[in-house]
Short mmCIF file of C-alpha atoms in Angstrom, two decimals:
data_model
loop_
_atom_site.label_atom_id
_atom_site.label_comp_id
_atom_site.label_asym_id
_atom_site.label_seq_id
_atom_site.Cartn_x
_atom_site.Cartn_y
_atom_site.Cartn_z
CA UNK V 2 -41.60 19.28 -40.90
CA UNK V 3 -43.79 18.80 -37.66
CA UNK V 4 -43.31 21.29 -35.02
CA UNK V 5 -40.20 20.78 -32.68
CA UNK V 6 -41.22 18.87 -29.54
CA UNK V 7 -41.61 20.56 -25.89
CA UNK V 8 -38.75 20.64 -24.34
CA UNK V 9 -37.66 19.65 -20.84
CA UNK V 10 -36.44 21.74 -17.86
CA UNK V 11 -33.33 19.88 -18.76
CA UNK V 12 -33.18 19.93 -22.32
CA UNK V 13 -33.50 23.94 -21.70
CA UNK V 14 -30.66 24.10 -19.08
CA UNK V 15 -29.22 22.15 -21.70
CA UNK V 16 -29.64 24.74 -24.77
CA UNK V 17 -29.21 27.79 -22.64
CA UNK V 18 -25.80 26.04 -21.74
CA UNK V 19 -25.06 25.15 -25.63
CA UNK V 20 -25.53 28.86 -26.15
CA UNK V 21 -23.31 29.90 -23.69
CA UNK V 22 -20.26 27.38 -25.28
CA UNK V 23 -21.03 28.40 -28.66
CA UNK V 24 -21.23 32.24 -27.73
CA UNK V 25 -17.70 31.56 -26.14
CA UNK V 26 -15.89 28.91 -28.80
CA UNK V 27 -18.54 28.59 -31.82
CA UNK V 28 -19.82 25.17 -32.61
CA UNK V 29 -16.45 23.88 -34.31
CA UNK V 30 -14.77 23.90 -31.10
CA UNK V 31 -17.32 23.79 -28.88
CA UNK V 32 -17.68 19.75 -27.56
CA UNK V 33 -20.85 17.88 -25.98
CA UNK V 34 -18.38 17.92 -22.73
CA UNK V 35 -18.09 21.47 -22.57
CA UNK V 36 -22.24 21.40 -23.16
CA UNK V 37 -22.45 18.57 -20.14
CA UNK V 38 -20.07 20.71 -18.05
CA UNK V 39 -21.85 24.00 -18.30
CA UNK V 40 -25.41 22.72 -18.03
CA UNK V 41 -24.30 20.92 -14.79
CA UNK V 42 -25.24 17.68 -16.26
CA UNK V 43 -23.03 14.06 -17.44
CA UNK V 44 -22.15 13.84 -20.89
CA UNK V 45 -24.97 10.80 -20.96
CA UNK V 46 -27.61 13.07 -20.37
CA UNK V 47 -26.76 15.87 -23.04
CA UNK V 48 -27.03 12.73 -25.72
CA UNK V 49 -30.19 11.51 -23.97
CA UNK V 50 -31.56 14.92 -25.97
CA UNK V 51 -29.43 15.61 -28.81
CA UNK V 52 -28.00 13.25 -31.19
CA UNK V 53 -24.68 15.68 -31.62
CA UNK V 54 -23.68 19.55 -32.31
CA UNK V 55 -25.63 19.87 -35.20
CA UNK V 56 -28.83 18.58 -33.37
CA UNK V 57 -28.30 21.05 -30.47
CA UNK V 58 -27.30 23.80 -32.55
CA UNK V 59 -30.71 23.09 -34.71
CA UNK V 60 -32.56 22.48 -31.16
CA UNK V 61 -31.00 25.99 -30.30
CA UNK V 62 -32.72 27.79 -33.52
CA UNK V 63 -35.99 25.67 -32.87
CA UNK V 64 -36.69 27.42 -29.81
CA UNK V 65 -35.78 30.98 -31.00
CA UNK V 66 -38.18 30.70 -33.60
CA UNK V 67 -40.55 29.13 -31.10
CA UNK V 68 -40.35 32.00 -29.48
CA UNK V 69 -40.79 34.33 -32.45
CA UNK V 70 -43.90 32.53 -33.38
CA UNK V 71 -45.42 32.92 -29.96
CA UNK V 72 -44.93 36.62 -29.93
CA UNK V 73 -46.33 37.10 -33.51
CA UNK V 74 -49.48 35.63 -32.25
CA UNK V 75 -49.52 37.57 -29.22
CA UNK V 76 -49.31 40.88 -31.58
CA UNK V 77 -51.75 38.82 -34.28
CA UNK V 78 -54.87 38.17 -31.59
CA UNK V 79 -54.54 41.78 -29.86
CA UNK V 80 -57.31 44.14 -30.26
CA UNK V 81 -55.46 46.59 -32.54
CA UNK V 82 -56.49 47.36 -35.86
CA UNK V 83 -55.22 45.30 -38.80
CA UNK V 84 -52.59 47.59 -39.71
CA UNK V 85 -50.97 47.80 -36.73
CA UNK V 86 -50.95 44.07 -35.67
CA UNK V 87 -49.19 43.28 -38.96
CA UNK V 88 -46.63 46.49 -38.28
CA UNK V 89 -46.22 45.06 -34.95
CA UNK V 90 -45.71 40.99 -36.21
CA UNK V 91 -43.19 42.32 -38.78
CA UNK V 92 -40.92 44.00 -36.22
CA UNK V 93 -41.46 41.30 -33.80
CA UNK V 94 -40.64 38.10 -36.05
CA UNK V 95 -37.33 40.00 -36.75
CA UNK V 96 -36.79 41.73 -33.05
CA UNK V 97 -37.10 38.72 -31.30
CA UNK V 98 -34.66 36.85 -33.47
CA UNK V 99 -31.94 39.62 -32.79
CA UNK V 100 -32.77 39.66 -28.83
CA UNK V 101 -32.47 35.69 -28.56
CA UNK V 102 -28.97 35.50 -30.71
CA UNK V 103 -27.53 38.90 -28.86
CA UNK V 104 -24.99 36.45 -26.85
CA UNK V 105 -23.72 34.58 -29.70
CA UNK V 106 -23.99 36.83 -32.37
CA UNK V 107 -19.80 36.43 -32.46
CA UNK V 108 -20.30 32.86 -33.64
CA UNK V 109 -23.49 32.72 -35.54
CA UNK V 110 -21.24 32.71 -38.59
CA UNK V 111 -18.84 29.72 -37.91
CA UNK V 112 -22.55 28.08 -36.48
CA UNK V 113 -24.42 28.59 -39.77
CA UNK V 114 -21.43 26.66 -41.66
CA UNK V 115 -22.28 23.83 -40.09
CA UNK V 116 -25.54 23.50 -39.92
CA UNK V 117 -26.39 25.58 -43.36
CA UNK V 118 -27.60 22.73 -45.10
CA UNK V 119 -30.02 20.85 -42.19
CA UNK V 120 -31.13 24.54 -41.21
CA UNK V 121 -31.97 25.42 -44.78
CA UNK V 122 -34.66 22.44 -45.31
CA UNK V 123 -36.04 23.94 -41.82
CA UNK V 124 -36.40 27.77 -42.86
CA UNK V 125 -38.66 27.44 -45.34
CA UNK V 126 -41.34 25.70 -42.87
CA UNK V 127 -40.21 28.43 -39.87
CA UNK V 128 -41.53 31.13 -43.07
CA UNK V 129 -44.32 29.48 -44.40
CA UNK V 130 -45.50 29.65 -40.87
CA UNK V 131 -44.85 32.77 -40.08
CA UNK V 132 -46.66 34.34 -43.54
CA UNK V 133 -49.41 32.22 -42.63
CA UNK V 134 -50.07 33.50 -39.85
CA UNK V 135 -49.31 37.61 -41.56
CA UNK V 136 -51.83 36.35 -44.31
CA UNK V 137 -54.60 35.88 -41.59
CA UNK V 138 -54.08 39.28 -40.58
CA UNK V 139 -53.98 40.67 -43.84
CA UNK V 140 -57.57 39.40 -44.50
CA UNK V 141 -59.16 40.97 -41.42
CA UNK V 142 -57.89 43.97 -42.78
CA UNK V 143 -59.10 43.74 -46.00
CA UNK V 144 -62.81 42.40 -44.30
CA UNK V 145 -62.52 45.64 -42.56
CA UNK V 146 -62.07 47.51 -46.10
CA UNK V 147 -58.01 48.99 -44.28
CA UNK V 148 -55.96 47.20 -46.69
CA UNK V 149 -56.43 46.21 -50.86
CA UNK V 150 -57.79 43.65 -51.64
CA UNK V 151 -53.79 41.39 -53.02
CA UNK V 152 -53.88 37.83 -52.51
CA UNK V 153 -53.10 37.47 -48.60
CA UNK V 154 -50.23 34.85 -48.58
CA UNK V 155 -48.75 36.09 -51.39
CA UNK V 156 -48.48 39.38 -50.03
CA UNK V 157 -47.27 37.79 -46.53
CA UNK V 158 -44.84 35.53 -48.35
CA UNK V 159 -43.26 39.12 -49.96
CA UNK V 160 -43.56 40.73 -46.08
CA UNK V 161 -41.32 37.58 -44.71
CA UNK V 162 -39.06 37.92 -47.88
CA UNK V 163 -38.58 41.65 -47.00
CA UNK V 164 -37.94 41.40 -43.91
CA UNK V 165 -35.76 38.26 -43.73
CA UNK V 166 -32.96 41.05 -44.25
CA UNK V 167 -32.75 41.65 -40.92
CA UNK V 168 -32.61 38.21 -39.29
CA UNK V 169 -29.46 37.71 -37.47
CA UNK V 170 -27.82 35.29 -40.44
CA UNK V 171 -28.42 38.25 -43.22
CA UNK V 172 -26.33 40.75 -40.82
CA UNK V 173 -22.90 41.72 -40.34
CA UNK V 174 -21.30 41.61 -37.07
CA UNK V 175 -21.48 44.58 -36.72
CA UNK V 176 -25.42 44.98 -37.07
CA UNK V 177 -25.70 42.87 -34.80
CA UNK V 178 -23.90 44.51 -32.34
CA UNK V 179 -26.05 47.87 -32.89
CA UNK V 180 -29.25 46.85 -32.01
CA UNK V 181 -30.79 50.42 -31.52
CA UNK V 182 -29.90 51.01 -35.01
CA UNK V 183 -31.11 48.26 -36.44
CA UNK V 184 -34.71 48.28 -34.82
CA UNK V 185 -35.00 51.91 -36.39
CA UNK V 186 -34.35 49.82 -39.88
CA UNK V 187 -36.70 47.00 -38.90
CA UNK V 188 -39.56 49.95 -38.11
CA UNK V 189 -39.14 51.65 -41.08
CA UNK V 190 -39.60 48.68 -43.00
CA UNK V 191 -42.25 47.31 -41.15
CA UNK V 192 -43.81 50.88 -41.95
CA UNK V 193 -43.21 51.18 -45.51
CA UNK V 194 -44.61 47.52 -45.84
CA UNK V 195 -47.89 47.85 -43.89
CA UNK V 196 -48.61 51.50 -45.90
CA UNK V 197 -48.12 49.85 -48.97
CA UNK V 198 -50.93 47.78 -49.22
CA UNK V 199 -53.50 50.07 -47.68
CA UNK V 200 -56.28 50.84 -49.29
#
């Protein structure tokens, strides 16, 4: 899958607007007017940029991940040893997730019913990224002698897998809804992870 597009100012006011509707009456009930109508924009203009529901909702989860994948590289180029850029990536790929879904985290259910299928093919290129980019990291630390020497992506690919437990779909609403408790869990993991493969 090629990386989603840049988006216009519009096509933003647009999505921030679809996450409002959802958030209020999840993506069943939620229609392209109520989209239009809360972005400030004609009905015309929300299809100019997405086909239907399912392509906003998708559009919607595009730009979170966007997002997640911009602040993993932040935390990947800093000048911090090895270990604790990959600590850091690992609670950010999951933090940010949980931040960016905080408003609609009533209706992520209902939303994931819809979409499940077209969001599924999409996952596995959002986490082939993201351990990509983990694996990097995990060879600078083994260049630097911090972590053993275990096949990189392998070893990312198990970090994504481990952690994809706390991504807003894997959680209950009530999880969701504790978000103080749940970084302490994303930490910990993140912690338990990065130890295990040092040297």
């Amino acid at each position: 899958m090629a990386a989603a597009p840049e988006l216009a100012p519009t096509a933003d006011a647009i999505l921030d607007a679809a996450d409002r509707v959802i958030g209020r009456h999840g993506l069943r009930k939620a229609t392209m007017d109520d989209v239009a109508a809360e972005a400030g924009v004609s009905r015309r203009t929300v299809y100019d940029y997405f086909a239907n529901k399912q392509d906003l909702a998708l559009a919607s989860i595009d730009r979170v991940v966007k997002r997640a994948h911009a602040r993993i590289s932040v935390e990947a180029d800093s000048a911090e040893p090895a270990a604790e850029r990959l600590y850091r990536m690992l609670v950010a790929r999951v933090k940010v997730r949980i931040e960016s879904v905080r408003d609609i985290s009533q209706s992520l259910d209902s939303m994931f019913s819809v979409i499940r299928a077209a969001y599924m093919q999409r996952r596995k290129q959002y986490f082939e990224e993201e351990a990509a980019m983990l694996a990097e990291v995990i060879k600078d630390g083994q260049a630097a002698g911090t972590f053993a020497r275990l096949d990189p992506l392998e070893t990312a690919r198990l970090f994504v897998e481990a952690t994809n437990a706390y991504l807003p779909y894997s959680l209950s609403l009530e999880e969701l809804q504790s978000p103080g408790n749940l970084e302490d869990r994303v930490t910990k993991m993140a912690t338990i992870l990065v130890a295990g493969i040092l040297r």
